[in-house]
Amino acid sequence: MKLSQYAIVLSSLLYSIPNSYAEINIKTCQTNKTDYIIFDEIDSQIAENIIEHKLHNQPEIRENTIIKVFANENNDDRNYWIASFEFEDQTTQYLFYQVDENKFIDIDQQQFKTLLPKIVKCNLNQQVPIYSENFDAD
């Protein structure tokens, strides 16, 4: 009897764990109407929250990690953010953040490759992150 109870509890726990493969719907972006990109204090705080969520205030890891954060260049349409973290051991992790729901989702490389073009579709240069650390785009 105990084995079957254990199996039921284990299966219910596994079922309730959030799945990183949950479908993430991205609304079509709005093009930036100006010739410049605004990155203000709110954007800076969002980027910092994304980094802190992934690295958990570990400055020694942060200092050796290539961080790239992407969002729409149009500051009126920055609900979706996506980031990559390439660690010193050459592993890479990815994170999606939705501002209006204050929701972080760990994603895999395939999801990153699928979501990134949707998020930066309206950007003039889709390859350059809106924020980065330890990365030189030139």
PDB file of C-alpha atoms in Angstrom:
ATOM      1  CA  MET A   1       0.000   0.000   0.000  1.00  0.00           C
ATOM      2  CA  LYS A   2       2.791   2.420   0.825  1.00  0.00           C
ATOM      3  CA  LEU A   3       4.441   1.912  -2.558  1.00  0.00           C
ATOM      4  CA  SER A   4       1.252   2.818  -4.415  1.00  0.00           C
ATOM      5  CA  GLN A   5       0.747   5.908  -2.228  1.00  0.00           C
ATOM      6  CA  TYR A   6       4.345   6.940  -2.938  1.00  0.00           C
ATOM      7  CA  ALA A   7       3.763   6.501  -6.679  1.00  0.00           C
ATOM      8  CA  ILE A   8       0.605   8.612  -6.560  1.00  0.00           C
ATOM      9  CA  VAL A   9       2.307  11.405  -4.612  1.00  0.00           C
ATOM     10  CA  LEU A  10       5.342  11.338  -6.894  1.00  0.00           C
ATOM     11  CA  SER A  11       3.264  11.418 -10.067  1.00  0.00           C
ATOM     12  CA  SER A  12       1.128  14.293  -8.768  1.00  0.00           C
ATOM     13  CA  LEU A  13       4.258  16.257  -7.867  1.00  0.00           C
ATOM     14  CA  LEU A  14       5.783  15.678 -11.280  1.00  0.00           C
ATOM     15  CA  TYR A  15       2.545  16.731 -12.928  1.00  0.00           C
ATOM     16  CA  SER A  16       2.435  19.988 -10.969  1.00  0.00           C
ATOM     17  CA  ILE A  17       6.020  21.055 -11.756  1.00  0.00           C
ATOM     18  CA  PRO A  18       5.935  23.906 -14.287  1.00  0.00           C
ATOM     19  CA  ASN A  19       6.947  22.729 -17.715  1.00  0.00           C
ATOM     20  CA  SER A  20       9.443  24.897 -19.573  1.00  0.00           C
ATOM     21  CA  TYR A  21       7.882  23.682 -22.817  1.00  0.00           C
ATOM     22  CA  ALA A  22       4.670  25.534 -22.079  1.00  0.00           C
ATOM     23  CA  GLU A  23       3.659  27.488 -25.118  1.00  0.00           C
ATOM     24  CA  ILE A  24       4.667  31.126 -24.924  1.00  0.00           C
ATOM     25  CA  ASN A  25       2.567  33.387 -27.100  1.00  0.00           C
ATOM     26  CA  ILE A  26       4.272  36.550 -28.305  1.00  0.00           C
ATOM     27  CA  LYS A  27       2.162  39.379 -29.692  1.00  0.00           C
ATOM     28  CA  THR A  28       3.435  41.059 -32.845  1.00  0.00           C
ATOM     29  CA  CYS A  29       5.873  43.828 -32.002  1.00  0.00           C
ATOM     30  CA  GLN A  30       5.498  47.498 -32.811  1.00  0.00           C
ATOM     31  CA  THR A  31       8.285  49.159 -34.767  1.00  0.00           C
ATOM     32  CA  ASN A  32      10.297  51.892 -33.097  1.00  0.00           C
ATOM     33  CA  LYS A  33       9.123  55.208 -34.573  1.00  0.00           C
ATOM     34  CA  THR A  34      12.286  57.122 -33.655  1.00  0.00           C
ATOM     35  CA  ASP A  35      15.854  56.921 -34.930  1.00  0.00           C
ATOM     36  CA  TYR A  36      17.207  56.187 -31.468  1.00  0.00           C
ATOM     37  CA  ILE A  37      16.719  53.587 -28.779  1.00  0.00           C
ATOM     38  CA  ILE A  38      15.531  54.628 -25.339  1.00  0.00           C
ATOM     39  CA  PHE A  39      16.893  52.499 -22.509  1.00  0.00           C
ATOM     40  CA  ASP A  40      15.787  54.147 -19.301  1.00  0.00           C
ATOM     41  CA  GLU A  41      15.900  53.406 -15.576  1.00  0.00           C
ATOM     42  CA  ILE A  42      12.900  51.057 -15.780  1.00  0.00           C
ATOM     43  CA  ASP A  43      14.565  49.062 -18.563  1.00  0.00           C
ATOM     44  CA  SER A  44      17.789  48.954 -16.592  1.00  0.00           C
ATOM     45  CA  GLN A  45      15.899  47.592 -13.579  1.00  0.00           C
ATOM     46  CA  ILE A  46      14.194  44.936 -15.717  1.00  0.00           C
ATOM     47  CA  ALA A  47      17.565  43.820 -17.125  1.00  0.00           C
ATOM     48  CA  GLU A  48      18.977  43.709 -13.594  1.00  0.00           C
ATOM     49  CA  ASN A  49      15.990  41.647 -12.366  1.00  0.00           C
ATOM     50  CA  ILE A  50      16.505  39.169 -15.204  1.00  0.00           C
ATOM     51  CA  ILE A  51      20.195  38.792 -14.359  1.00  0.00           C
ATOM     52  CA  GLU A  52      19.563  38.493 -10.622  1.00  0.00           C
ATOM     53  CA  HIS A  53      16.821  35.927 -11.202  1.00  0.00           C
ATOM     54  CA  LYS A  54      19.241  33.696 -13.082  1.00  0.00           C
ATOM     55  CA  LEU A  55      22.478  34.335 -11.167  1.00  0.00           C
ATOM     56  CA  HIS A  56      21.074  34.822  -7.647  1.00  0.00           C
ATOM     57  CA  ASN A  57      23.388  37.693  -6.668  1.00  0.00           C
ATOM     58  CA  GLN A  58      26.649  35.863  -7.339  1.00  0.00           C
ATOM     59  CA  PRO A  59      29.031  38.601  -8.544  1.00  0.00           C
ATOM     60  CA  GLU A  60      31.917  36.209  -9.194  1.00  0.00           C
ATOM     61  CA  ILE A  61      29.786  34.190 -11.621  1.00  0.00           C
ATOM     62  CA  ARG A  62      28.319  37.334 -13.185  1.00  0.00           C
ATOM     63  CA  GLU A  63      31.744  38.759 -13.846  1.00  0.00           C
ATOM     64  CA  ASN A  64      32.692  35.664 -15.897  1.00  0.00           C
ATOM     65  CA  THR A  65      29.381  35.137 -17.697  1.00  0.00           C
ATOM     66  CA  ILE A  66      28.500  36.485 -21.133  1.00  0.00           C
ATOM     67  CA  ILE A  67      25.034  37.953 -20.687  1.00  0.00           C
ATOM     68  CA  LYS A  68      22.864  39.036 -23.615  1.00  0.00           C
ATOM     69  CA  VAL A  69      19.426  40.504 -23.024  1.00  0.00           C
ATOM     70  CA  PHE A  70      17.095  41.121 -25.953  1.00  0.00           C
ATOM     71  CA  ALA A  71      13.857  43.115 -26.164  1.00  0.00           C
ATOM     72  CA  ASN A  72      12.031  45.268 -28.675  1.00  0.00           C
ATOM     73  CA  GLU A  73      13.867  48.524 -29.433  1.00  0.00           C
ATOM     74  CA  ASN A  74      10.527  50.338 -29.116  1.00  0.00           C
ATOM     75  CA  ASN A  75      10.382  51.253 -25.432  1.00  0.00           C
ATOM     76  CA  ASP A  76       6.574  51.512 -25.597  1.00  0.00           C
ATOM     77  CA  ASP A  77       6.437  47.828 -26.594  1.00  0.00           C
ATOM     78  CA  ARG A  78       8.858  46.015 -24.266  1.00  0.00           C
ATOM     79  CA  ASN A  79       6.677  43.407 -22.653  1.00  0.00           C
ATOM     80  CA  TYR A  80       8.820  40.441 -23.701  1.00  0.00           C
ATOM     81  CA  TRP A  81      12.476  40.031 -22.779  1.00  0.00           C
ATOM     82  CA  ILE A  82      14.739  37.078 -23.477  1.00  0.00           C
ATOM     83  CA  ALA A  83      18.264  36.467 -22.228  1.00  0.00           C
ATOM     84  CA  SER A  84      21.147  34.083 -22.717  1.00  0.00           C
ATOM     85  CA  PHE A  85      23.819  33.357 -20.124  1.00  0.00           C
ATOM     86  CA  GLU A  86      27.031  31.722 -21.342  1.00  0.00           C
ATOM     87  CA  PHE A  87      28.984  30.525 -18.332  1.00  0.00           C
ATOM     88  CA  GLU A  88      32.704  30.048 -17.926  1.00  0.00           C
ATOM     89  CA  ASP A  89      32.336  26.274 -18.439  1.00  0.00           C
ATOM     90  CA  GLN A  90      30.812  26.996 -21.897  1.00  0.00           C
ATOM     91  CA  THR A  91      27.297  25.942 -20.871  1.00  0.00           C
ATOM     92  CA  THR A  92      24.472  28.271 -21.817  1.00  0.00           C
ATOM     93  CA  GLN A  93      21.164  28.869 -20.084  1.00  0.00           C
ATOM     94  CA  TYR A  94      18.199  30.901 -21.293  1.00  0.00           C
ATOM     95  CA  LEU A  95      15.481  32.907 -19.598  1.00  0.00           C
ATOM     96  CA  PHE A  96      12.249  34.482 -20.838  1.00  0.00           C
ATOM     97  CA  TYR A  97      10.591  37.323 -18.930  1.00  0.00           C
ATOM     98  CA  GLN A  98       7.122  38.772 -19.461  1.00  0.00           C
ATOM     99  CA  VAL A  99       6.796  42.211 -17.862  1.00  0.00           C
ATOM    100  CA  ASP A 100       3.012  42.549 -17.589  1.00  0.00           C
ATOM    101  CA  GLU A 101       2.758  39.242 -15.706  1.00  0.00           C
ATOM    102  CA  ASN A 102       6.111  39.573 -13.895  1.00  0.00           C
ATOM    103  CA  LYS A 103       6.763  36.019 -15.057  1.00  0.00           C
ATOM    104  CA  PHE A 104      10.156  34.331 -15.476  1.00  0.00           C
ATOM    105  CA  ILE A 105      10.397  31.113 -17.468  1.00  0.00           C
ATOM    106  CA  ASP A 106      13.538  29.053 -17.887  1.00  0.00           C
ATOM    107  CA  ILE A 107      13.673  27.963 -21.503  1.00  0.00           C
ATOM    108  CA  ASP A 108      15.949  25.740 -23.544  1.00  0.00           C
ATOM    109  CA  GLN A 109      18.042  26.548 -26.616  1.00  0.00           C
ATOM    110  CA  GLN A 110      15.309  25.517 -29.058  1.00  0.00           C
ATOM    111  CA  GLN A 111      12.749  27.754 -27.361  1.00  0.00           C
ATOM    112  CA  PHE A 112      15.292  30.600 -27.365  1.00  0.00           C
ATOM    113  CA  LYS A 113      15.840  30.156 -31.114  1.00  0.00           C
ATOM    114  CA  THR A 114      12.075  30.177 -31.669  1.00  0.00           C
ATOM    115  CA  LEU A 115      11.218  33.148 -29.423  1.00  0.00           C
ATOM    116  CA  LEU A 116      14.152  35.469 -30.165  1.00  0.00           C
ATOM    117  CA  PRO A 117      13.142  36.298 -33.771  1.00  0.00           C
ATOM    118  CA  LYS A 118       9.592  37.072 -32.606  1.00  0.00           C
ATOM    119  CA  ILE A 119      10.807  39.434 -29.887  1.00  0.00           C
ATOM    120  CA  VAL A 120      13.347  41.330 -32.024  1.00  0.00           C
ATOM    121  CA  LYS A 121      11.410  41.180 -35.297  1.00  0.00           C
ATOM    122  CA  CYS A 122      10.862  44.961 -35.369  1.00  0.00           C
ATOM    123  CA  ASN A 123      14.422  45.907 -34.367  1.00  0.00           C
ATOM    124  CA  LEU A 124      16.757  47.517 -36.900  1.00  0.00           C
ATOM    125  CA  ASN A 125      19.601  45.219 -35.850  1.00  0.00           C
ATOM    126  CA  GLN A 126      18.179  41.956 -34.612  1.00  0.00           C
ATOM    127  CA  GLN A 127      21.577  40.488 -33.674  1.00  0.00           C
ATOM    128  CA  VAL A 128      22.598  43.102 -31.099  1.00  0.00           C
ATOM    129  CA  PRO A 129      21.216  42.748 -27.579  1.00  0.00           C
ATOM    130  CA  ILE A 130      19.527  45.728 -25.966  1.00  0.00           C
ATOM    131  CA  TYR A 131      21.720  45.068 -22.909  1.00  0.00           C
ATOM    132  CA  SER A 132      24.812  42.949 -22.435  1.00  0.00           C
ATOM    133  CA  GLU A 133      27.688  42.251 -20.094  1.00  0.00           C
ATOM    134  CA  ASN A 134      31.067  40.749 -20.962  1.00  0.00           C
ATOM    135  CA  PHE A 135      30.063  40.766 -24.627  1.00  0.00           C
ATOM    136  CA  ASP A 136      31.348  42.991 -27.410  1.00  0.00           C
ATOM    137  CA  ALA A 137      28.959  43.273 -30.364  1.00  0.00           C
ATOM    138  CA  ASP A 138      31.570  44.892 -32.601  1.00  0.00           C
TER     139      ASP A 138
END
